[in-house]
Phi, psi and omega in degrees: 000137179232137180261123170237130178261127185250136178243123163232148196198024181286347176213257199244346176256135164258120193232136183220131176221158182227124180243160168241123178266129188268175189286339173274357184096350170306137162260155180227129172273120191246334180197164185190096177232134196231132175234126181263133178262002191299329178299321181295335187270334199282340175279349167269348176080014173172167175306131162265109186309316177291331173283324169307311191292320178300298185317319186282338169289327172285325191283327204302305186294301194305319178288316174301319183301315188288332182289326179291310178315299184315310187291337196056050175228160170262169186287348179280352187273339178306133174261333179201159176236141175226146182216146172291134179247352182164170336289171176153188172300127201288318184283324163299329171289339180280332183296310191287310181304300190296332169309311183285329174290320168302323186283312179307315188299313186295336184250358175069031186242173184277160183253139176209118189269119185223178197269135189284322186294322170292338178294314182298337171288298173305343184284003174269347180289340175284345170260317186252001176095191175300157194262120177298153177241127357287169165208171184254140167250125169256120171256112183222124195212182173304324196242358186215142170223092191230150168259124190230139172257114165269117173262322177202115183313319183271005198194329176227107178221128200239114189291118185259334200195150189206161159289135188261006177200240182292142173286162180296318170303310177307321171287319171322306203287321181290291209288316168311312170309304193294334181255013174080030180246151190293164167271145347297144184281349180300300191296309176314324173286317176298326162302303177293315180307322183306331182262358192249182188251119179284004183248000177291333172235132172270080180286162179293173174239098173305137168050050190239357190279167182294344176248010183281157173296137179310299192255010176263163182232150169211123188247346178296328170283328166305303179317296180305323181291323186293316178305310181296319165307306178299324181289318170302309172308312186301306186302333180264359181066028182262144177301141177269126174285093195302307182300317170301323182284335177285316182289300181317303181305311184300324169302319188298316191289298195298321171317299169308314193290313188288327175304302185295322175290334162299304169311310174311307190299316185293294190303321185265007174069049192243120190274355196224133181228128173248133169251123186221177181092174180315312181288348181284012191263349193282139192290319186294325177291315179298324182293321181293310185293318178317313188285316182289320163306314193288316182296317178272017172062034169252136187282124192249146176218112171244115173290160174323153170313313174310327189270335181297327177287170174298134178194148164301346185282328174289327173290322173291331193275324161319300192283337170298309176311306188285319170310305197287334171273007178077020182295135176294140180295163175292146165302143173288353170275010179305145175211181187291136166220110181299342181251016181306117182300163184280343170289350178272077180297308175232160184251000000 
């Protein structure tokens, strides 16, 4: 049995997770504690890097103590430390990396710097067990929208599609601002959409023409189309139907994401798809993905909402996969890499 401590601090959540790696590779989640600074950023309409970094400094030790108490463990029970070293906000990442190095050095245990994006995929293994090889991962979050071919979670992940502009989560935040909903935009738009008509407004579907890239995404045009539609209504003195705008926008996003993901799985001959990242918790995305995967004979895996958002458990899980694969630990010269590519699972 190996106990792996995971630390996540790439954006505005301070996460500490603990997993136990069994002799057969099975993972047991022992603790998953998160401290969010989202309320401190809400008045700015987005994450302020300096505010996030300071919040991580303040939250790291209390969150660590809660995680250890939840797992009923002492620090001395930890056998390895995994930490997000990228991608993300430089200052925020440095807080987590510095903490992980300090804990690993004090405990005299191996340190593993791992990829935040691969961690989102690894989160699913905490709920649904090992991933088949290969599988396709649709990663949808505030900063990333990617299609990933996962051959080996511990070492071979290939990007097959990505957004060329806004990530889906960014589009949600910007559209929420346009229609007067709070930040972050995902949950309030999802709630408003439940009361609206998804067919009310024919918003565009980016990069879906016959000559467009098959597996890449674009949400900037959709965001602009929503803003122009709302501006036109306001200019004419008409009331903006917030629920219909939210539903129609959300339908456009879910339509493009699921259509391209299912198409990629079919063309690559992959029978299992994982949806991960914060937007994976969106009700319409998960429902439409389930429908289209069922029609295409694809097995769909979506972790529970708590595991979709940024957390330390996913980093501990990825660390466990890296440890099980016999990957060499990171050097204590490890630093943050805000632009760490998804193909680099560990550093």
